[in-house]
Amino acid sequence: MMVPVLLLAMSLALAADRPDVVLNDFESPSYGTWTVTGTAFGPGPAEGALKGQMAVGDFQGKRLVNTFFEGDDAVGTLTSPEFAIDRNFLRFLIGGGRHPGETCMNLLVGGEVVKTATGHASEFLREASWDLSVYAGKSARIEIVDRRKGGWGHVLVDQIAMTDTKPEPIDERAVLLKKAEESIKAAGERVAKDPSRPIYHILPPANWLNDPNGPIYYKGYYHMFFQHNPYGEDWGNMHWAHVRSKDLAHWERLPIALWPSKLDGEEHVFSGSATVNPKGDLMLFYTSIGGRLPEQWAALPENDDLTLWKKHPANPILTETLHGDTKVHEWRDPFVFQAEGKTFMVLGGNLNENKGGQGTVTVYRAENDDLTKWTYLGVLFTHPDPEVKNVECPLFFPLDGKWVLITSQGRPVHWFVGSLDTKTMTFKPERRGIADAGNFYAPNVAKGANGQTLLWGWVPDFPKGKGWNGCLTLPRVMSITKSGNLAFAPAPELALIGNPEHAVMIRSVEMNDEAKNTDFSGDATELRVTLDLGTAKTVGLHVRQSFDGTRSIPITFDGSTLDVQGAKLSIPAEAAKAGLELRIFLDKSVLEVYTPNGQCLVKVMDYHPDDQKIGAFATGGKASIRSMDARMLDTIWKK
């Protein structure tokens, strides 16, 4: 019986010109002769995404197998009629969950599973193939399985065909980055004319942005990466987008840097940092998220322009095995720093399953110059607030003779100033405060060209439905005040944006329990204002004011508190003794305010294109605007 099978196998190898045999393209509204069990497969092939599902892409035609019919808890099987194997390969498209044996497609020969494939935790289908030559002449069935309940408990399949054409190996990086860039380009064309989009804050051309990642000044450029979903305006499909600048004021967009390596089980590229290792190599560190425990991975540039990156061959660099018997929950967001000539890393998390009181920052020491081997040293810091359940995106760095720790444990973001015991690698806080009282989260820091320490934060909470969501704050220079507090000021390089000359210079606007116009309008401006409370109860500005005066964003000072649309800063008496000096940046739907004692806040504003007037007001007595200098700002994006 062996000779006929061998001859058939030889004939298959010589029959490269035979047409493909399509076993099912799933274009019919029903499954036809295929056998269905359970409920996951629904009444027939789906027309793309189902209710409650993210967008499904890269299937052929109008329909595909999609077992999300009743959500991720539905289960079932779909089995083909028996067919004879008379081609060398089976090609198909597959997506959905990466759960071997549970969300998969199987080849059955003699009733046994001889080949199997899963999705890659993605709603985008990928081409896969099996070599059938060893099964030539045998009868087989295709079985599509969904036995998984819970996250990614579904499978997507389309276009199953036998072929004699040998499949080409897939360059995953090229395929996924091309797809992401095409999606961004298409979305960018739709939202480019939205008048509410900021023009001098960093943001992608369209779709979702969150945490700033890996800012670094390297070989004459500032590089900024950030969390980005190329496929929609909501969180998901986490990549690292990339922009760069020579002067910290004008920026250019570069190709997306990091992508989830689906073939290696990555679902998302979470937040992290950039560093130059002792050998002089630039490295990106980030948390790799997949159908497993979190891991800390690294990436390396493949060219001098940093426009092409590769995942480090030593990945995963750090795993939870480093902790021994200690379990760190929500372990993520690596930040690399140096102390006493050695390289360290901090990561966020908690030690008690998010129950509160044990939100921690853990610390690790590099054991080689490649930064591929690390030792767990213990807990650097436990957040003192018992209601804090978890710490995200910890930043730890020296500044003005002190050590600074910034923690994102929910809003507001906290800062701590103190000392580092390098023998025990524990941080002892001496002062604490709030980094920003407004729409602000998950900041990151970098050393600037002149040695300054810079911070950017994520600005969330924009209205949905615009095709874009999120931006970064302006770069902020940090310092330690005489009283030991962490202070923030807008980077001096922002003077390079737009016209450096003042468009309007106003001196002494007197008010007696009244409101006045300043005869200045604009929605992309910088204002330098000095408020004098005088005998009034409050004094302030109306920004983004409508021409009829019915709408505005009030900035109000009562002698001790600055209130910006409900976000409040406590102002010490000495900071306002000679008048409260404010720097205010208006950028379409974003507002940033800086005080003379180093506090700041960012707010997302309702946007009405005609609301561009600037007004002043006082209530309960006499007050004044001692001075107001205004200048127009322009786009930061390099043409």
XYZ file of C-alpha atoms in Angstrom:
639
model
C 0.000 0.000 0.000
C 3.004 2.363 0.383
C 3.793 2.612 -3.356
C 0.518 4.312 -4.455
C 0.780 6.819 -1.633
C 4.388 7.619 -2.582
C 3.454 8.023 -6.233
C 0.592 10.338 -5.280
C 2.923 12.443 -3.147
C 5.361 12.706 -6.082
C 2.581 13.712 -8.443
C 1.465 16.416 -5.995
C 4.960 17.867 -5.935
C 4.958 18.126 -9.744
C 1.480 19.617 -10.017
C 2.234 23.223 -9.101
C -0.056 24.580 -11.807
C -3.228 23.028 -10.436
C -5.865 25.480 -9.207
C -6.535 25.883 -5.512
C -9.365 23.924 -3.899
C -11.458 26.231 -1.721
C -12.917 24.228 1.133
C -14.950 27.187 2.387
C -14.799 30.961 1.883
C -17.737 31.493 4.276
C -19.484 33.914 1.933
C -22.818 32.098 2.277
C -25.233 33.289 5.012
C -25.245 29.724 6.403
C -22.610 27.083 7.116
C -24.185 24.708 4.594
C -22.986 21.130 4.997
C -20.637 21.958 7.862
C -21.774 20.641 11.281
C -22.339 23.148 14.106
C -22.502 22.480 17.849
C -23.074 24.987 20.638
C -24.009 28.642 20.233
C -20.722 30.452 19.580
C -20.938 30.199 15.782
C -24.356 31.821 15.530
C -26.745 31.125 12.637
C -24.028 31.537 10.017
C -20.867 33.440 9.061
C -20.707 36.973 10.454
C -20.421 40.184 8.471
C -17.399 41.469 10.373
C -17.499 42.430 14.054
C -20.381 41.358 16.294
C -22.079 43.277 19.098
C -19.607 44.378 21.776
C -16.563 43.380 19.752
C -13.655 45.530 18.577
C -13.311 46.088 14.832
C -12.530 42.908 12.893
C -10.279 43.196 9.869
C -8.278 41.474 7.134
C -10.831 38.827 6.242
C -11.820 38.332 2.601
C -15.178 39.124 1.085
C -18.144 40.058 3.262
C -18.297 37.218 5.793
C -16.147 35.070 8.066
C -16.399 32.612 10.964
C -16.657 34.652 14.159
C -17.448 32.872 17.445
C -18.106 36.093 19.376
C -21.815 35.595 18.586
C -22.904 35.704 22.239
C -19.715 37.217 23.601
C -16.614 35.475 24.862
C -18.506 32.983 27.041
C -20.236 31.198 24.165
C -18.720 27.866 23.083
C -19.140 25.396 20.216
C -17.541 23.645 17.248
C -17.792 23.826 13.473
C -16.717 20.747 11.491
C -16.351 20.310 7.740
C -17.491 17.354 5.667
C -14.776 14.829 4.918
C -12.463 15.697 2.006
C -9.470 14.091 0.270
C -6.052 15.716 0.653
C -4.830 16.250 -2.914
C -2.737 19.430 -2.623
C 0.563 20.133 -0.860
C -0.579 22.888 1.499
C -3.602 24.209 3.341
C -3.842 28.001 3.560
C -6.295 29.935 5.730
C -6.852 33.160 7.640
C -7.144 33.032 11.411
C -7.572 35.505 14.287
C -9.072 35.786 17.749
C -7.730 34.297 20.966
C -4.386 32.615 21.461
C -5.584 29.587 23.445
C -4.212 26.299 22.044
C -6.839 23.566 22.074
C -9.547 26.033 23.080
C -9.786 28.729 20.379
C -8.263 27.068 17.359
C -8.626 25.416 13.978
C -7.616 21.753 13.704
C -6.883 19.342 10.888
C -8.295 15.897 11.687
C -6.883 12.823 9.943
C -8.240 9.467 11.059
C -10.165 11.325 13.758
C -6.943 12.633 15.343
C -5.711 16.224 15.474
C -2.568 16.336 13.338
C -2.321 20.123 12.812
C -3.623 23.038 14.861
C -3.465 26.839 14.820
C -4.757 29.676 16.997
C -5.210 33.386 16.624
C -2.772 35.886 18.110
C -5.013 37.822 20.511
C -6.032 40.117 17.680
C -9.228 40.868 15.779
C -7.156 41.128 12.608
C -6.853 37.838 10.764
C -3.434 36.585 9.706
C -2.539 34.095 6.978
C -1.397 30.686 8.205
C -0.581 27.425 6.423
C 0.088 23.743 6.981
C 2.215 21.325 4.955
C -0.108 18.503 3.854
C 2.341 16.474 1.790
C 2.776 13.709 4.384
C -1.004 13.184 4.397
C -1.396 12.943 0.620
C -4.331 10.774 -0.427
C -5.842 10.598 3.039
C -9.286 11.752 4.112
C -9.503 14.678 6.514
C -11.837 17.152 8.194
C -11.435 20.738 9.370
C -12.599 21.416 12.921
C -12.966 24.981 14.232
C -13.141 25.009 18.033
C -14.268 27.509 20.662
C -14.113 25.939 24.117
C -12.819 29.057 25.910
C -14.833 31.328 28.183
C -13.602 34.769 29.203
C -11.071 37.127 27.645
C -10.235 36.412 24.007
C -12.497 33.374 24.190
C -13.326 33.412 20.495
C -11.806 32.468 17.150
C -11.990 34.036 13.671
C -11.454 31.988 10.488
C -11.806 32.651 6.774
C -10.783 31.464 3.304
C -9.720 27.836 3.846
C -8.133 26.418 0.675
C -5.815 23.619 -0.430
C -3.029 24.775 -2.742
C 0.206 23.668 -4.382
C 1.764 27.101 -3.978
C 4.258 27.138 -1.139
C 3.413 29.978 1.276
C 6.041 32.679 1.693
C 7.288 33.345 5.224
C 5.606 36.342 6.843
C 7.614 39.431 7.855
C 5.403 40.166 10.826
C 6.962 43.525 11.648
C 6.554 44.815 8.101
C 2.988 43.557 7.799
C 1.776 44.921 11.123
C 3.534 48.283 10.899
C 2.291 48.840 7.354
C -1.250 48.072 8.448
C -0.982 50.417 11.437
C 0.422 53.276 9.339
C -2.283 52.836 6.695
C -4.970 52.964 9.361
C -3.524 56.149 10.862
C -3.240 57.812 7.463
C -6.860 57.074 6.609
C -8.107 58.263 9.993
C -5.889 61.349 9.858
C -7.482 62.499 6.644
C -10.872 62.373 8.348
C -9.962 64.423 11.422
C -7.348 66.865 10.085
C -9.838 69.729 9.831
C -11.338 69.314 13.294
C -10.983 72.838 14.757
C -10.870 71.507 18.344
C -7.637 69.522 17.813
C -4.648 71.045 19.631
C -1.966 72.386 17.281
C 1.037 72.852 19.594
C 0.621 69.840 21.901
C 2.009 66.443 20.865
C -0.642 64.039 19.569
C -0.908 61.479 16.744
C -2.560 62.340 13.408
C -5.691 60.514 14.631
C -7.034 57.900 17.042
C -6.071 57.117 20.623
C -3.099 58.361 22.673
C -2.233 57.712 26.305
C 0.992 57.514 28.352
C 4.168 59.262 27.153
C 6.918 56.630 26.895
C 10.697 56.688 26.683
C 11.412 60.404 26.202
C 15.136 60.880 25.662
C 17.600 63.420 24.225
C 19.866 61.403 21.945
C 22.383 62.517 19.312
C 20.925 65.980 18.849
C 17.227 65.059 18.934
C 14.526 64.838 21.542
C 12.636 61.598 20.968
C 9.176 61.042 22.380
C 7.238 57.797 22.198
C 3.690 57.325 23.443
C 0.971 54.728 23.839
C -1.131 54.656 20.691
C -3.980 52.664 19.179
C -3.625 53.035 15.404
C -7.015 51.413 14.814
C -9.470 53.517 16.796
C -10.141 56.424 19.128
C -10.580 54.144 22.157
C -7.944 52.280 24.158
C -6.681 49.044 22.580
C -4.027 47.519 20.316
C -1.232 49.287 22.197
C 1.733 50.394 20.049
C 4.477 52.977 20.623
C 4.144 55.965 18.300
C 7.240 58.132 17.769
C 8.020 61.830 17.205
C 11.251 63.818 17.430
C 12.450 67.405 17.765
C 15.725 69.325 17.555
C 14.581 72.297 19.643
C 11.854 70.932 21.973
C 9.399 73.224 20.208
C 8.944 71.904 16.666
C 8.331 68.196 16.090
C 8.204 65.737 13.215
C 6.356 62.456 13.063
C 8.315 59.233 12.581
C 6.993 55.752 11.796
C 5.424 53.768 14.625
C 8.310 52.310 16.617
C 6.921 49.322 18.535
C 4.116 46.914 17.759
C 2.683 43.833 19.540
C 4.623 40.805 18.263
C 1.642 38.527 17.778
C 3.700 35.508 16.768
C 5.473 35.751 20.126
C 2.244 36.030 22.071
C 2.142 39.797 22.610
C -1.246 41.497 22.742
C -0.053 44.965 23.762
C 3.138 46.980 24.079
C 2.604 48.749 27.419
C 4.491 51.706 28.891
C 8.183 52.053 29.635
C 11.323 54.116 29.271
C 14.446 54.689 27.173
C 18.078 54.569 28.232
C 21.594 54.301 26.861
C 23.346 51.280 28.323
C 26.989 51.351 29.520
C 28.112 50.091 26.106
C 26.525 53.133 24.438
C 23.522 51.326 22.930
C 20.097 52.962 22.988
C 17.429 50.656 24.425
C 13.689 50.872 24.933
C 12.226 48.962 27.883
C 8.507 48.213 28.106
C 5.993 45.814 29.588
C 4.953 43.047 27.220
C 1.340 41.965 27.721
C -0.043 38.702 26.346
C -1.871 35.585 27.420
C 0.592 35.107 30.277
C 2.083 37.001 33.209
C 3.503 40.446 32.347
C 7.109 40.477 31.157
C 9.610 43.296 30.700
C 10.986 43.411 27.168
C 13.493 45.569 25.334
C 13.869 46.874 21.792
C 16.860 48.132 19.813
C 17.125 50.556 16.879
C 18.140 49.177 13.492
C 19.208 52.492 11.939
C 20.729 55.813 12.986
C 17.476 57.717 12.421
C 15.677 55.448 14.906
C 12.908 54.866 12.384
C 13.137 51.056 12.490
C 13.234 48.958 15.650
C 13.626 45.288 16.488
C 12.681 43.338 19.581
C 15.720 42.360 21.651
C 16.835 38.753 21.017
C 17.183 38.234 24.792
C 13.479 38.921 25.469
C 11.948 38.522 27.960
C 14.542 40.571 29.855
C 12.802 40.403 33.245
C 10.145 37.928 34.356
C 8.334 37.384 37.639
C 10.671 34.502 38.477
C 13.059 37.216 39.737
C 10.758 37.763 42.730
C 11.068 34.272 44.142
C 8.231 33.724 46.607
C 7.053 37.352 46.387
C 4.064 37.975 44.139
C 3.895 41.431 42.574
C 0.464 42.084 41.059
C -0.036 44.491 38.115
C 3.743 44.396 37.546
C 4.557 46.875 34.795
C 5.938 50.164 33.427
C 9.763 49.901 33.715
C 11.716 53.111 34.334
C 15.518 52.978 34.181
C 17.806 55.236 36.246
C 21.427 55.422 37.344
C 22.909 55.746 40.840
C 26.534 55.517 41.965
C 27.676 54.306 38.555
C 25.167 51.454 38.390
C 21.959 51.008 36.408
C 18.668 50.327 38.153
C 15.029 49.913 37.194
C 11.791 50.575 39.049
C 8.440 48.975 38.282
C 4.952 49.592 39.601
C 2.486 47.176 41.139
C 1.071 45.988 44.455
C 1.590 43.102 46.853
C -1.972 42.223 47.851
C -4.147 41.821 44.751
C -5.300 45.450 44.613
C -6.810 45.388 48.107
C -5.251 48.700 49.121
C -2.385 49.722 51.363
C 0.359 47.865 49.508
C 0.798 49.806 46.285
C 4.532 49.471 45.730
C 7.493 50.475 43.620
C 9.931 47.585 43.284
C 13.596 48.043 42.322
C 16.089 45.990 40.273
C 19.821 46.241 39.513
C 21.413 45.485 36.139
C 24.148 42.853 36.334
C 25.730 43.362 32.907
C 26.462 46.221 30.495
C 23.960 44.871 27.967
C 21.188 45.403 30.552
C 19.848 41.923 29.845
C 20.466 40.411 33.305
C 18.831 41.871 36.409
C 18.531 41.175 40.131
C 15.467 41.945 42.249
C 16.473 44.098 45.229
C 13.115 44.535 46.958
C 10.580 47.275 47.576
C 11.907 50.778 47.024
C 8.713 52.448 48.257
C 5.224 51.603 49.535
C 2.625 54.282 48.972
C 1.599 55.667 52.373
C -2.091 56.116 51.539
C -4.031 52.983 52.577
C -6.685 53.518 49.900
C -4.096 53.322 47.113
C -4.525 49.922 45.504
C -1.794 49.987 42.863
C 1.073 52.102 41.549
C 1.510 52.642 37.829
C 4.237 54.355 35.794
C 6.698 55.089 38.637
C 9.416 57.649 37.842
C 12.517 57.866 40.047
C 15.349 60.314 39.433
C 17.819 62.702 41.114
C 17.102 66.436 41.065
C 18.836 69.357 42.769
C 20.509 67.185 45.383
C 17.377 65.177 46.198
C 15.609 62.123 44.820
C 12.143 62.457 43.308
C 9.528 59.723 42.972
C 6.382 60.313 40.897
C 3.581 57.770 41.151
C 0.421 57.331 39.102
C -1.961 55.515 41.433
C -5.113 57.026 39.998
C -5.688 60.722 39.800
C -4.215 62.987 40.942
C -0.611 61.951 40.264
C 1.582 62.252 43.375
C 5.179 63.384 43.783
C 7.517 62.658 46.671
C 10.864 64.373 47.359
C 13.372 62.687 49.656
C 16.558 60.670 49.916
C 17.773 57.325 48.599
C 19.564 54.837 50.847
C 21.813 53.181 48.265
C 22.814 50.395 50.663
C 19.270 49.143 51.135
C 17.864 50.740 47.941
C 14.940 52.249 49.813
C 13.496 55.700 49.308
C 12.680 57.937 52.277
C 10.191 60.683 51.334
C 10.379 64.050 53.092
C 7.848 66.121 51.144
C 4.885 65.206 48.952
C 2.413 66.918 46.662
C 0.294 66.746 43.532
C 1.891 66.905 40.097
C -1.147 68.384 38.345
C -4.666 69.148 39.568
C -6.376 68.737 36.198
C -6.807 66.224 33.360
C -3.408 64.609 33.823
C -1.988 61.107 34.233
C 0.994 58.757 33.726
C 3.796 61.279 33.099
C 7.350 60.521 32.000
C 10.647 62.380 32.257
C 13.872 62.994 30.349
C 17.108 64.915 30.718
C 17.247 67.841 28.295
C 20.060 69.110 26.115
C 21.058 71.637 28.782
C 20.811 69.237 31.701
C 17.310 70.280 32.694
C 14.849 67.626 33.872
C 11.722 67.640 31.717
C 8.299 66.132 32.288
C 5.371 65.404 29.958
C 2.000 63.982 31.004
C -0.971 62.379 29.283
C -4.033 64.620 28.865
C -7.160 62.366 28.801
C -10.921 62.981 28.868
C -11.564 64.470 25.438
C -15.066 64.018 24.005
C -15.596 60.789 22.097
C -16.667 60.519 18.504
C -14.103 62.883 17.007
C -11.760 60.254 15.554
C -8.964 61.267 17.950
C -8.535 61.173 21.711
C -5.686 62.414 23.907
C -2.581 64.578 23.746
C 0.532 65.248 25.835
C 1.146 68.263 28.008
C 3.701 70.852 27.068
C 7.223 70.019 28.280
C 7.693 71.144 31.886
C 11.021 71.905 33.584
C 11.205 70.566 37.134
C 13.142 71.947 40.095
C 13.201 71.709 43.886
C 12.140 74.869 45.725
C 13.805 76.245 48.876
C 11.009 74.684 50.902
C 11.726 71.274 49.354
C 8.735 71.040 47.039
C 8.746 69.846 43.445
C 8.066 72.774 41.105
C 7.056 72.871 37.441
C 7.506 75.577 34.815
C 6.903 75.626 31.059
C 10.090 74.890 29.125
C 11.783 78.103 27.858
C 11.962 76.584 24.375
C 8.219 77.118 24.023
C 9.082 80.715 23.136
C 10.099 79.331 19.733
C 6.524 78.331 18.884
C 4.713 80.874 16.729
C 5.444 84.579 16.915
C 7.873 85.463 19.749
C 6.579 89.031 19.742
C 3.643 89.967 21.933
C 0.492 90.470 19.925
C -1.161 92.471 22.699
C 0.251 94.253 25.758
C -2.376 95.425 28.231
C -1.621 97.427 31.358
C -3.981 98.053 34.306
C -7.515 96.870 33.633
C -9.435 98.229 36.632
C -12.669 96.545 37.711
C -15.142 97.252 40.484
C -17.423 94.262 40.891
C -17.747 93.971 37.118
C -16.513 92.192 33.986
C -14.599 93.779 31.122
C -13.346 92.713 27.739
C -9.629 92.880 26.960
C -10.045 93.426 23.212
C -8.012 90.292 22.571
C -9.196 87.079 20.920
C -7.539 83.791 20.115
C -7.702 80.036 20.676
C -4.003 79.183 20.169
C -2.244 81.678 22.405
C 0.026 82.243 25.379
C -1.024 84.727 28.057
C 1.156 86.217 30.792
C -1.181 87.784 33.321
C -0.764 89.471 36.701
C -3.915 89.507 38.856
C -4.337 91.962 41.746
C -7.169 90.962 44.097
C -7.352 94.391 45.753
C -10.466 94.625 47.923
C -12.511 92.197 45.829
C -13.573 88.715 46.860
C -12.438 87.252 43.539
C -10.595 88.355 40.434
C -9.967 86.430 37.268
C -10.229 85.846 33.559
C -12.841 84.499 31.206
C -11.015 82.539 28.501
C -12.669 80.942 25.475
C -15.506 83.441 25.964
C -18.358 83.637 23.454
C -19.082 86.955 21.778
C -22.423 87.218 23.594
C -20.768 86.436 26.941
C -22.931 83.405 27.704
C -20.083 80.864 27.601
C -16.534 80.954 28.967
C -13.922 79.065 30.953
C -13.410 81.032 34.193
C -10.027 81.256 35.925
C -10.772 82.587 39.417
C -8.502 83.714 42.276
C -9.857 84.480 45.772
C -6.593 85.256 47.557
C -5.751 81.677 48.540
C -7.137 79.389 45.834
C -6.875 79.413 42.059
C -9.898 77.698 40.501
C -9.809 76.628 36.845
C -13.132 75.108 35.870
C -13.328 73.199 39.145
C -9.643 72.224 39.366
C -8.052 74.040 42.302
C -4.548 75.065 43.350
C -3.707 76.418 46.791
C -1.702 79.632 46.438
C 0.532 80.717 49.369
C 0.119 84.352 50.405
C 3.697 85.245 49.479
C 3.151 84.008 45.911
C 0.360 86.556 45.397
C 1.565 89.396 47.627
C 2.666 91.580 44.722
C 0.028 90.195 42.373
C -0.511 86.655 41.151
C 1.495 86.041 37.987
C 0.085 83.322 35.751
C 1.225 81.785 32.489
C -1.698 80.456 30.512
C -1.535 78.385 27.335
C -4.700 78.070 25.243
C -4.552 75.424 22.520
C -7.978 74.876 21.002
C -9.622 72.479 23.514
C -6.653 72.337 25.911
C -5.771 74.829 28.652
C -2.572 74.815 30.756
C -2.000 77.160 33.707
C 1.269 77.707 35.627
C 1.642 79.604 38.929
C 4.723 81.451 40.245
C 5.258 78.931 43.056
C 5.680 76.032 40.623
C 2.208 74.547 40.492
C 0.367 73.727 37.289
C -2.719 72.118 35.851
C -4.082 71.122 32.475
C -7.766 71.089 31.551
C -9.761 69.779 28.618
C -12.321 72.407 27.603
C -15.566 72.320 25.697
C -14.791 73.760 22.287
C -16.906 76.195 20.301
C -15.077 77.665 17.286
C -16.437 81.184 17.826
C -15.531 81.337 21.536
C -12.198 83.127 21.348
C -12.543 86.308 23.411
C -10.538 86.948 26.585
C -12.296 88.838 29.386
C -11.510 89.937 32.947
C -13.749 90.187 35.997
C -13.917 91.061 39.683
C -16.610 90.285 42.234
C -17.304 91.890 45.609
C -15.024 94.900 45.303
C -12.186 96.514 43.370
C -9.529 94.444 41.601
C -7.364 94.754 38.526
C -5.440 93.012 35.827
C -2.090 94.721 36.342
C -0.778 93.465 33.027
C -1.495 90.951 30.299
C 0.864 90.072 27.484
C -0.537 87.843 24.768
C 1.006 86.232 21.713
C -0.308 83.934 19.020
C 1.079 80.389 18.747
C 1.266 78.167 15.685
C 1.539 74.474 14.892
C 4.556 72.559 16.174
C 4.511 70.066 13.323
C 7.290 70.128 10.786
C 5.865 70.304 7.297
